[in-house]
Coordinates of C-alpha atoms and ligand atoms in Angstrom, one line a residue:
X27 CA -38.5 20.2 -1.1
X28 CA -38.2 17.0 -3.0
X29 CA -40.2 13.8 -1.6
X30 CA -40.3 10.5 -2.3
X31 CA -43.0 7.8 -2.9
X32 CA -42.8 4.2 -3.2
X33 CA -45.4 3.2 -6.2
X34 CA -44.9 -0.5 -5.8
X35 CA -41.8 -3.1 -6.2
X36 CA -40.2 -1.1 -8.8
X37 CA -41.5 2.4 -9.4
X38 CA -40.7 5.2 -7.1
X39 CA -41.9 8.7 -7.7
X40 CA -40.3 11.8 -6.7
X41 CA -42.1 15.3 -6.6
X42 CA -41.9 18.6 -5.2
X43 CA -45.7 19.5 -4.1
X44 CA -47.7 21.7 -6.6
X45 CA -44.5 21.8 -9.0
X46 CA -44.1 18.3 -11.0
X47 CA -42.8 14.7 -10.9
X48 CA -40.3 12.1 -12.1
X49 CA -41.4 8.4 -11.7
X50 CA -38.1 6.1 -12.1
X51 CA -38.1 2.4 -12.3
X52 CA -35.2 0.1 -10.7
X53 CA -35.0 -3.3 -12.0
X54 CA -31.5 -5.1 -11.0
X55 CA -29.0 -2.5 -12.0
X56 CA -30.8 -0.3 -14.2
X57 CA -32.6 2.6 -13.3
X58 CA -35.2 4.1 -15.8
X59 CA -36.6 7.4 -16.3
X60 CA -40.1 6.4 -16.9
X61 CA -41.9 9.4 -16.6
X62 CA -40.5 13.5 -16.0
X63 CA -43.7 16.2 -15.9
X64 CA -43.9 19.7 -14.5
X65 CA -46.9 21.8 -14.6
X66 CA -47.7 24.1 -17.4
X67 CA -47.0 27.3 -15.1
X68 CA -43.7 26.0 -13.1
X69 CA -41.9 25.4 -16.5
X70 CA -38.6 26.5 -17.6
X71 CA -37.9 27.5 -13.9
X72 CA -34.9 24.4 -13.4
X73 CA -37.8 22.3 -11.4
X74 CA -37.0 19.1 -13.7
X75 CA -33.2 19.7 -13.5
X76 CA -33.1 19.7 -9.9
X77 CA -35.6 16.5 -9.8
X78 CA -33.2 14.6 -11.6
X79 CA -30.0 16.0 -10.2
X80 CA -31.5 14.7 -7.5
X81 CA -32.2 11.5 -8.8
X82 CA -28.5 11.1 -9.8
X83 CA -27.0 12.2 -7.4
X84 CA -28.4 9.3 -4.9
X85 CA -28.3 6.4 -7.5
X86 CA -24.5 6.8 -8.7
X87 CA -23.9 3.0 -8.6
X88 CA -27.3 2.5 -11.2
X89 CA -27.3 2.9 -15.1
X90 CA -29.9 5.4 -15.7
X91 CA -31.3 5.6 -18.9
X92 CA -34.8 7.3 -20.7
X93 CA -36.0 7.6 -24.1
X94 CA -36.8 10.8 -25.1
X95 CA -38.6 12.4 -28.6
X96 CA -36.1 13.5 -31.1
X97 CA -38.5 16.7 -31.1
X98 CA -38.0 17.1 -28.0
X99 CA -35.1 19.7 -27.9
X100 CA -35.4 21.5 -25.0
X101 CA -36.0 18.2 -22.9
X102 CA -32.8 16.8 -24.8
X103 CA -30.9 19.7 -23.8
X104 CA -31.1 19.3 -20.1
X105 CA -30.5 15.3 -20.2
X106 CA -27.7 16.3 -22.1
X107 CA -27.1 19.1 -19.4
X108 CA -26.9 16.6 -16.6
X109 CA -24.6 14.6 -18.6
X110 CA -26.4 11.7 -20.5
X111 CA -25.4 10.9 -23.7
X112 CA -27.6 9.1 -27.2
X113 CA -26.5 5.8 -26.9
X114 CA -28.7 4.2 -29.3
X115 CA -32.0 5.2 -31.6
X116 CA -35.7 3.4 -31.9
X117 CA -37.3 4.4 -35.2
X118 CA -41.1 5.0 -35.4
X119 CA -41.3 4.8 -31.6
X120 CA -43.6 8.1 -31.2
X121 CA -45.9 7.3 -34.1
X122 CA -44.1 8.4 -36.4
X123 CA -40.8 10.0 -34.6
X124 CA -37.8 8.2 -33.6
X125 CA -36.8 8.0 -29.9
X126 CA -33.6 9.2 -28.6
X127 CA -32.1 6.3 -25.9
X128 CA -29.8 8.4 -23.3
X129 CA -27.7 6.8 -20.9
X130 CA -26.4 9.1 -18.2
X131 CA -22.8 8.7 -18.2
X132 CA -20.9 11.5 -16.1
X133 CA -17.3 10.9 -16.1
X134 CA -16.0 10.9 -12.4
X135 CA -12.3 12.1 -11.8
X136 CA -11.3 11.1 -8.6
X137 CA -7.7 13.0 -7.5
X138 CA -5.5 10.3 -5.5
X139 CA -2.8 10.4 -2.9
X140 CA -0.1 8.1 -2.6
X141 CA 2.6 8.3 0.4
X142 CA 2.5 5.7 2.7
X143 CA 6.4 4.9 2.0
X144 CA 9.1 6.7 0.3
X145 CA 6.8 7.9 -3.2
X146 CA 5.3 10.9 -3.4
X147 CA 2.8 10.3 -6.1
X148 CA -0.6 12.1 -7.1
X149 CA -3.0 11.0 -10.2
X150 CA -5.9 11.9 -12.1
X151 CA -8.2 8.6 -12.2
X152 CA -11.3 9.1 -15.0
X153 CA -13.6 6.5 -13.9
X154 CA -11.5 3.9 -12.3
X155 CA -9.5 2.5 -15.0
X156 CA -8.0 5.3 -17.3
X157 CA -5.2 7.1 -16.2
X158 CA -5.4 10.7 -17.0
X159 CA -2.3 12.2 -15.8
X160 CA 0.3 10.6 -12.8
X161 CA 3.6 12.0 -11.1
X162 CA 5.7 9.8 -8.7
X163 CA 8.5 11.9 -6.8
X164 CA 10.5 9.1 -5.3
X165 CA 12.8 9.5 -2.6
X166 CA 15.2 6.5 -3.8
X167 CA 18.0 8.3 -4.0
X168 CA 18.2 10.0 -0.8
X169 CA 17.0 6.7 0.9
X170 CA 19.9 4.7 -0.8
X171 CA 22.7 6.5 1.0
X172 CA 21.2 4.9 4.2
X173 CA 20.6 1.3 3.0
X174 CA 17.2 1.4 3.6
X175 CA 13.9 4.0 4.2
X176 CA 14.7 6.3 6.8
X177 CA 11.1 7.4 8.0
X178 CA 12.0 10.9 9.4
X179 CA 13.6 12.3 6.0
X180 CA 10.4 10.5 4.1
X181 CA 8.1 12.6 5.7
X182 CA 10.1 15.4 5.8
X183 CA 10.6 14.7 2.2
X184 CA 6.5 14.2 1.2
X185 CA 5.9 17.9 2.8
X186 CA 8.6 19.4 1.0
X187 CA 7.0 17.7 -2.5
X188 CA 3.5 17.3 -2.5
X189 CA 2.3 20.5 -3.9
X190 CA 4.4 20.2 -6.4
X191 CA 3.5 17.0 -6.8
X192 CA 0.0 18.2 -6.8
X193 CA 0.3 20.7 -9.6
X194 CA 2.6 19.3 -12.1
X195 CA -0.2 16.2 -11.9
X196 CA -3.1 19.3 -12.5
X197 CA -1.1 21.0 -15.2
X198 CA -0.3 17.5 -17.0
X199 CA -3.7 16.9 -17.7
X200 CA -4.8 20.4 -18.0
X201 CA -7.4 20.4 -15.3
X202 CA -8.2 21.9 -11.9
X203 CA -9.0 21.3 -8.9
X204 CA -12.6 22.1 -9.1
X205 CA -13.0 19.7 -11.9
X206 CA -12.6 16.6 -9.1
X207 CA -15.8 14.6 -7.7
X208 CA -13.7 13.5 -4.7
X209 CA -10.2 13.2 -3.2
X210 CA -8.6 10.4 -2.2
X211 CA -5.6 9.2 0.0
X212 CA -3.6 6.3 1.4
X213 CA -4.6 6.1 5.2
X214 CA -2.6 2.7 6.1
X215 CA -0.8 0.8 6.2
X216 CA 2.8 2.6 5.9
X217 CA 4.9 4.5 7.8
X218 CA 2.8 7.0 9.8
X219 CA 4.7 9.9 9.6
X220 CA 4.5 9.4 5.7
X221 CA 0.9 8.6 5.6
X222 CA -0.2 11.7 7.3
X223 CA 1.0 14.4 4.6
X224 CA -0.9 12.9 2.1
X225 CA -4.1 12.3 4.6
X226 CA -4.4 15.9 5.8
X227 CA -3.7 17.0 2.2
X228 CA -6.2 15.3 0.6
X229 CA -8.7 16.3 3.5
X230 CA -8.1 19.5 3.3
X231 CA -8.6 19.6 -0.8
X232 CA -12.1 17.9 0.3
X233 CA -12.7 20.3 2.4
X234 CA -11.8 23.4 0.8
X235 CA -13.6 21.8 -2.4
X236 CA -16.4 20.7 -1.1
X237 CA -15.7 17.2 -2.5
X238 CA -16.3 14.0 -1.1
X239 CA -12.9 12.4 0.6
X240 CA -12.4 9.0 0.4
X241 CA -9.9 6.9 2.3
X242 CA -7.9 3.8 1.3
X243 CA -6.2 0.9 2.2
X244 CA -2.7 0.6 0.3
X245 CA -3.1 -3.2 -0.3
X246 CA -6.2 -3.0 -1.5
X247 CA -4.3 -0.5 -3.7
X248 CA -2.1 -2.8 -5.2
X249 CA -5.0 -5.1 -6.1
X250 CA -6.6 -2.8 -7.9
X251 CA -3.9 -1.3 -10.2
X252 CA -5.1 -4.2 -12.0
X253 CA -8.2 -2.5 -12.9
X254 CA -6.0 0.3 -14.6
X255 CA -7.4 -0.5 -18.4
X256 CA -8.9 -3.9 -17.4
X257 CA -12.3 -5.1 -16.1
X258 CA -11.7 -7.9 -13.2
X259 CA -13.5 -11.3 -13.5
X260 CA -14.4 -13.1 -9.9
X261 CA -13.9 -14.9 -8.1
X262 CA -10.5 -14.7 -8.1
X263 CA -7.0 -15.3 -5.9
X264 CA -4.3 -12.0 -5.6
X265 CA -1.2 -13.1 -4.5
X266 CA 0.5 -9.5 -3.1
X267 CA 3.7 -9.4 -3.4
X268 CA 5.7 -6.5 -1.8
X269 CA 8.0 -4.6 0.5
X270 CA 5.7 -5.5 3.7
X271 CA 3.2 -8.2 2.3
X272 CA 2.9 -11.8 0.7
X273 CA -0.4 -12.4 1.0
X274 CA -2.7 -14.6 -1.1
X275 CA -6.6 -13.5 -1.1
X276 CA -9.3 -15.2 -2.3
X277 CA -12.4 -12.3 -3.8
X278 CA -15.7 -13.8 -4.5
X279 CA -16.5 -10.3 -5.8
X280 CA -15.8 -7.3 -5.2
X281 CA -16.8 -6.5 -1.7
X282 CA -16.3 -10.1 0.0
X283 CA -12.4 -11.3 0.4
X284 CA -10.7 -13.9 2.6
X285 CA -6.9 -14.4 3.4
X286 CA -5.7 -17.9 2.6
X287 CA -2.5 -17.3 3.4
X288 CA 0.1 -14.9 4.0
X289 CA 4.2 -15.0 5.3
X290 CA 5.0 -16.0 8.6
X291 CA 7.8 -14.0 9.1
X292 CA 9.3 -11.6 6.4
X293 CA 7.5 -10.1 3.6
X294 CA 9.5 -11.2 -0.2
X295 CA 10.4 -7.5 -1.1
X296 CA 12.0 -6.9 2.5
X297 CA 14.2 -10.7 1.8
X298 CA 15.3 -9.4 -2.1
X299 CA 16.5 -5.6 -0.1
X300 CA 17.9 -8.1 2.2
X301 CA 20.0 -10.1 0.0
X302 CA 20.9 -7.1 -1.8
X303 CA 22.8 -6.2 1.5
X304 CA 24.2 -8.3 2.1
X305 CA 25.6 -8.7 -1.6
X306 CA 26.4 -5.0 -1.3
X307 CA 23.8 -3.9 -3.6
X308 CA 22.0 -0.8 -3.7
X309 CA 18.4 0.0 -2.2
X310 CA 16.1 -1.0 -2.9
X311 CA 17.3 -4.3 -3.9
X312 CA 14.6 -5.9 -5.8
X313 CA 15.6 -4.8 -9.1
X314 CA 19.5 -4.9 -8.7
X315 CA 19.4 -8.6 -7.6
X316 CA 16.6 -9.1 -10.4
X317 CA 19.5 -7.9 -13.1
X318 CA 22.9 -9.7 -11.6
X319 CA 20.0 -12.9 -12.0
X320 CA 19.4 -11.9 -15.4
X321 CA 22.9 -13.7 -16.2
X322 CA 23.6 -16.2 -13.2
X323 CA 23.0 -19.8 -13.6
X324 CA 21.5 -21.5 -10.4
X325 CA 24.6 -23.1 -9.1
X326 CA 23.8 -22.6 -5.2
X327 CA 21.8 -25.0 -3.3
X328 CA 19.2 -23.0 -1.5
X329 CA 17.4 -24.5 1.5
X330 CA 13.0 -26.4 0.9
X331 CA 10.7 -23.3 1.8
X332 CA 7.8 -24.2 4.0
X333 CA 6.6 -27.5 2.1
X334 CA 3.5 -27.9 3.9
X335 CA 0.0 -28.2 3.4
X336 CA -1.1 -24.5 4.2
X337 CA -0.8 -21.3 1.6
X338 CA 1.9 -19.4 3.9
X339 CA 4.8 -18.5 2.9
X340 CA 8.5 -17.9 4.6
X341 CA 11.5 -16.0 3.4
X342 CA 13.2 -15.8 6.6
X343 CA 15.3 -18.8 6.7
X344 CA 16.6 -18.5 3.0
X345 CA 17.7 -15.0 4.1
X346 CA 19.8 -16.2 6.7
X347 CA 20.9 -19.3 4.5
X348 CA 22.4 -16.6 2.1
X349 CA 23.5 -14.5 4.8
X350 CA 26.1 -17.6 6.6
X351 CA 26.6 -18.7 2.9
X352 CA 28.1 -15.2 1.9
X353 CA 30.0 -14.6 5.5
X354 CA 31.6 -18.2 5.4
X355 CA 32.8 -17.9 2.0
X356 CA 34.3 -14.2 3.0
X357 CA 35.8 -16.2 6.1
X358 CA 37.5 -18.7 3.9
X359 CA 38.5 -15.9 2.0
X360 CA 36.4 -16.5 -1.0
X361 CA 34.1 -14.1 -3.1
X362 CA 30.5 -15.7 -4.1
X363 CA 29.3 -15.2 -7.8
X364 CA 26.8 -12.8 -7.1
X365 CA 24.9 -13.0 -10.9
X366 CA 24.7 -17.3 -9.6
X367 CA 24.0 -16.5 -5.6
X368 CA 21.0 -13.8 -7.2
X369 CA 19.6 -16.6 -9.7
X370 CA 19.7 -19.3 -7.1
X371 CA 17.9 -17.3 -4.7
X372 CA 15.5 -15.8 -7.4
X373 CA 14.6 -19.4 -8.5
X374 CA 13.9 -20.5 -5.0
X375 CA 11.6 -17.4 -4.2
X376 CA 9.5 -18.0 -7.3
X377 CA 9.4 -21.5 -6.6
X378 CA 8.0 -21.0 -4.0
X379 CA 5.6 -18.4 -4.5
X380 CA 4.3 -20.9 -7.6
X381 CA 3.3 -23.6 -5.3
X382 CA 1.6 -22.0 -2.9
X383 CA -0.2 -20.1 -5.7
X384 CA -0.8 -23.0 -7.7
X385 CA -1.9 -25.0 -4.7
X386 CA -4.9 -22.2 -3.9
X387 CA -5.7 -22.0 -7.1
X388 CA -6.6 -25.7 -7.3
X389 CA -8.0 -26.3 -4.1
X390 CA -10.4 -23.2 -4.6
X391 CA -11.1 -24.2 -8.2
X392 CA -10.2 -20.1 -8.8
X393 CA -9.5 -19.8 -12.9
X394 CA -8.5 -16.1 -12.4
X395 CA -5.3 -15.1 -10.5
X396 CA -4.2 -10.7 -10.0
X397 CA -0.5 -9.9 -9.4
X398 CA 0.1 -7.1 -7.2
X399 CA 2.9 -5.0 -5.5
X400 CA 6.1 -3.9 -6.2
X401 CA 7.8 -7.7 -6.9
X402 CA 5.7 -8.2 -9.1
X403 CA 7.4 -6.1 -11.7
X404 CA 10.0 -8.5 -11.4
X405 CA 9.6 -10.4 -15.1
X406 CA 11.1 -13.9 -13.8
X407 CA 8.6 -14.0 -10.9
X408 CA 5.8 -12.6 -14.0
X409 CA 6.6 -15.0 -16.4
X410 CA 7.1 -18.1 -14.0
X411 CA 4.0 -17.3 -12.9
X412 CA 1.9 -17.2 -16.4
X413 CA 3.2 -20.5 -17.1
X414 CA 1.8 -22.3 -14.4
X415 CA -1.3 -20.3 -14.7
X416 CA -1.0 -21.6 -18.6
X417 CA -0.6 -25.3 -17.3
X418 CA -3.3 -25.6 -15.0
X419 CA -6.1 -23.1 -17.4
X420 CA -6.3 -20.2 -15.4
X421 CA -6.3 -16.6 -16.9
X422 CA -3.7 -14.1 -14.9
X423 CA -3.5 -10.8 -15.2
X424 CA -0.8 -8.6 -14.7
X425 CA -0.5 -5.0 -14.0
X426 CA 1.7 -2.7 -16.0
X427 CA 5.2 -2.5 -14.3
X428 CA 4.7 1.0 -13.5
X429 CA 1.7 0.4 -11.8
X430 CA 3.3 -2.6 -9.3
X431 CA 5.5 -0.4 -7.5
X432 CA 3.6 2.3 -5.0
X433 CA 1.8 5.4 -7.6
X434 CA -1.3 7.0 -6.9
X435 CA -2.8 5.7 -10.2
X436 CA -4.0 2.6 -7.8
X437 CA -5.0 4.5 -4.9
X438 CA -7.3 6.0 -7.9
X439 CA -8.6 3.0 -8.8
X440 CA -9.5 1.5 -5.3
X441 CA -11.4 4.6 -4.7
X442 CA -13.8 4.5 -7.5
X443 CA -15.8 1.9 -6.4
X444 CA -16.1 3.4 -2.9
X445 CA -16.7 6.9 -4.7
X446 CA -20.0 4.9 -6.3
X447 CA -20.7 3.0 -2.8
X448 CA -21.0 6.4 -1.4
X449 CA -18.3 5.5 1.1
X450 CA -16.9 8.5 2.4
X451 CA -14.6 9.0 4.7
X452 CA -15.0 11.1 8.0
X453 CA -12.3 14.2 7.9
X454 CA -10.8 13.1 11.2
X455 CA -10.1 10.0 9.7
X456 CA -6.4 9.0 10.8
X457 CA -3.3 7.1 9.5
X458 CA -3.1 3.6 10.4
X459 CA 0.7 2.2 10.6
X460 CA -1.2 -1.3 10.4
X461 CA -4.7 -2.5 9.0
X462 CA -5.7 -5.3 6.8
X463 CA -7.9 -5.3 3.7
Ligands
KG4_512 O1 4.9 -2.2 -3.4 P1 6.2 -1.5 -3.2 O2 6.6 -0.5 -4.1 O3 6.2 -0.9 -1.7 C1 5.5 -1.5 -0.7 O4 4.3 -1.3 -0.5 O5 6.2 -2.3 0.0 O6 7.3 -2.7 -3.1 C2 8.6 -2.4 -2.8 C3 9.4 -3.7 -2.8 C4 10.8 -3.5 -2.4 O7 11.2 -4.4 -1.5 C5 11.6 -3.7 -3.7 O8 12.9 -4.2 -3.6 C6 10.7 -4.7 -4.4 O9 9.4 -4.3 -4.1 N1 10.9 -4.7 -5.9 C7 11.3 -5.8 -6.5 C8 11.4 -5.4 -7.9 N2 11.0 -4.1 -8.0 C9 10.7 -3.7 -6.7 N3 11.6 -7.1 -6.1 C10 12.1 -7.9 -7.0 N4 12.2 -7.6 -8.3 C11 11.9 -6.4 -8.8 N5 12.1 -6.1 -10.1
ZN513 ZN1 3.3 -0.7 -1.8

């Protein structure tokens, strides 16, 4: 049995009686292997390996490190057995022999879930940012016939695809599912019927596996798929920008965020698939009205958005402005310009979005601002956007288009961080139509 001792501030030993010891010191985020010994006639018997495995095991969110002789070979061979890796050399440091510096370094693979709406989608995250293999299944073009998601086929739809979903995203990157440290899985907010098949799925990998399971919030999804092959600075503002949500969040770090500010009434995505509508566009109507834009000149008076002091935003009443504007021009017997209507109402939106965005950024004194969710793939709303952030000096970042609208390769990313915190989720955990960051 391994037990622990408290030396003093720092140093904490850990020993199994009559067998050896490892003494380890913690000093802010670094963890050191000070001293490993076993006695003469326990040797070779794995005693060290499972003091350290140990050791690991309950101090994933530390850097460990050691130095060990380059003589040393059989000692080498089990750090390198656990997974640390020569980082760097110190000549001379044993008398004459050079020290070996190891840092442990254990990749983690963390296999995500993603179907809180109408994407199936499963990934292969290698340590939070590096996306090792993804597949989207998305139901689009079923959804399209109906104008709109139809929540009975989309979970009808997510049963019929996951697992093979799950191994096409296995086979792409050539691994199994014993080679996972944990599962993970969108449990809210989303449509509930949707969000189930990927919950019990991934619960059930965990438990068949033996893995940790680790549940996630969607939004916080769409934050992080700016972590995908970037490190975050903070604090920093995320204006969210989706299907359900325009919220702006202000993150001192990592673990602490506040809403400043978030719509009153619709969410942006919901007013573009509304405008599509009514133009007769297809679902979902984001990128259709983004294109007939692409060549419209902004000809149509569109109504002030919520000019006011606070960071909310409002999409209803321009949605209906567009709506009487369209239906009194049919009753007059007119057609609109849809490529001007779509640029006049695209300008407005991003307008708008800009001065709230701007107006947090200021007030807060934030220099670094995340785009997240599905609109923002729209390149108007991304490059209006980097050009106040240029005006004013404050970096943005922006996700990879792929990664705006909903994959798995976020869901990944949210979940490392947890996957280090240790924060596991319970296997009755349950999907959540509705819950905030
Ligand atoms: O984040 P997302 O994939 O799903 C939700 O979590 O809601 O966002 C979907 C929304 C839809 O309303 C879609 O029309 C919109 O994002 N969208 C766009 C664009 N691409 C997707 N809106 C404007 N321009 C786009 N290029
Ligand atoms: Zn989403």
């Amino acid at each position: 049995m391994i037990e622990e001792i408290k030396l003093n501030e720092f140093d904490t030993k850990y020993f199994i009686k009559d067998v050896g010891y490892v003494i380890i010191r913690k000093l802010y985020e670094h963890l050191d292997i000070t001293d490993v010994f076993i006695n003469e006639d326990k040797r070779r018997q794995g005693y060290a390996y499972k003091l350290l495995k140990f050791i690991i095991d309950n101090n994933l969110n530390y850097k460990i490190m050691l130095e060990v002789n380059e003589i040393n070979i059989p000692a080498i061979n089990l750090y390198k057995k656990l997974g640390f890796k020569k980082i760097n050399e110190r000549e001379n440091y044993y008398k004459d022999k050079t020290a070996l510096i190891m840092e442990y370094s254990k990749d983690i693979y963390i296999l995500a879930i993603e179907s809180s709406c109408d994407e199936t989608s499963v990934s292969i995250v290698k340590n939070g940012c590096e996306d090792v293999s993804t597949v989207i299944n998305s139901q689009i073009d079923i959804h399209k016939n109906y104008g709109g998601v139809v929540p009975e086929i989309a979970s009808r739809k997510h049963m019929e695809n996951i697992t093979i979903v799950l191994d096409e995203c296995l086979s792409k990157a050539n691994m199994k599912f014993e080679d996972m440290d944990a599962f993970a899985c969108t449990y809210a907010p989303g449509l509930t019927g949707s969000l189930l098949v990927g919950l019990e799925c991934a619960k059930t990998l965990s438990l068949i596996y033996n893995k940790p399971f680790i549940k996630v919030n969607h939004m916080l999804g769409h934050i992080s798929a700016n972590k995908i092959n970037n490190t975050l600075k903070y604090p920093l503002i995320s204006l969210i920008v989706s299907g359900g949500h325009t919220d702006l969040i202000l993150m001192k770090d990592e673990n602490t965020s506040k809403y400043l500010g978030s719509t009153l009434d619709d969410a942006i995505g919901e007013c573009y698939d509304k405008v599509a509508k009514i133009l007769g566009l297809e679902y979902p109507g984001g990128p259709n009205v983004e294109k007939l834009a692409l060549n419209g000149k902004n000809t149509y008076k569109m109504p002030v958005i919520l000019n006011d002091e606070s960071y909310n935003f409002s999409f209803s009443g321009i949605k209906s402005h567009v709506n009487n504007l369209v239906h009194n021009e049919h009753q007059r017997g007119n057609e609109v310009n849809k490529e001007d209507l779509c640029r006049s109402f695209q300008d407005a939106v991003t307008e708008h979005l800009i001065s709230k965005t701007k107006k947090a950024l200021i007030d807060y004194n934030v220099k670094y601002l995340l785009i997240a969710g599905g609109v923002a793939s729209n390149s108007h709303i991304r490059e209006e956007l980097s050009k106040m952030c240029e005006g004013i000096g404050v970096e943005i970042h922006v996700p990879d288009k792929k990664y705006c609208t909903d994959n798995a390769t976020m869901i990944g990313a949210a979940a490392y961080p947890l996957y280090l915190k240790k924060e596991f989720a319970a296997l009755d955990t349950n999907a959540k139509s509705n819950e905030n960051i």
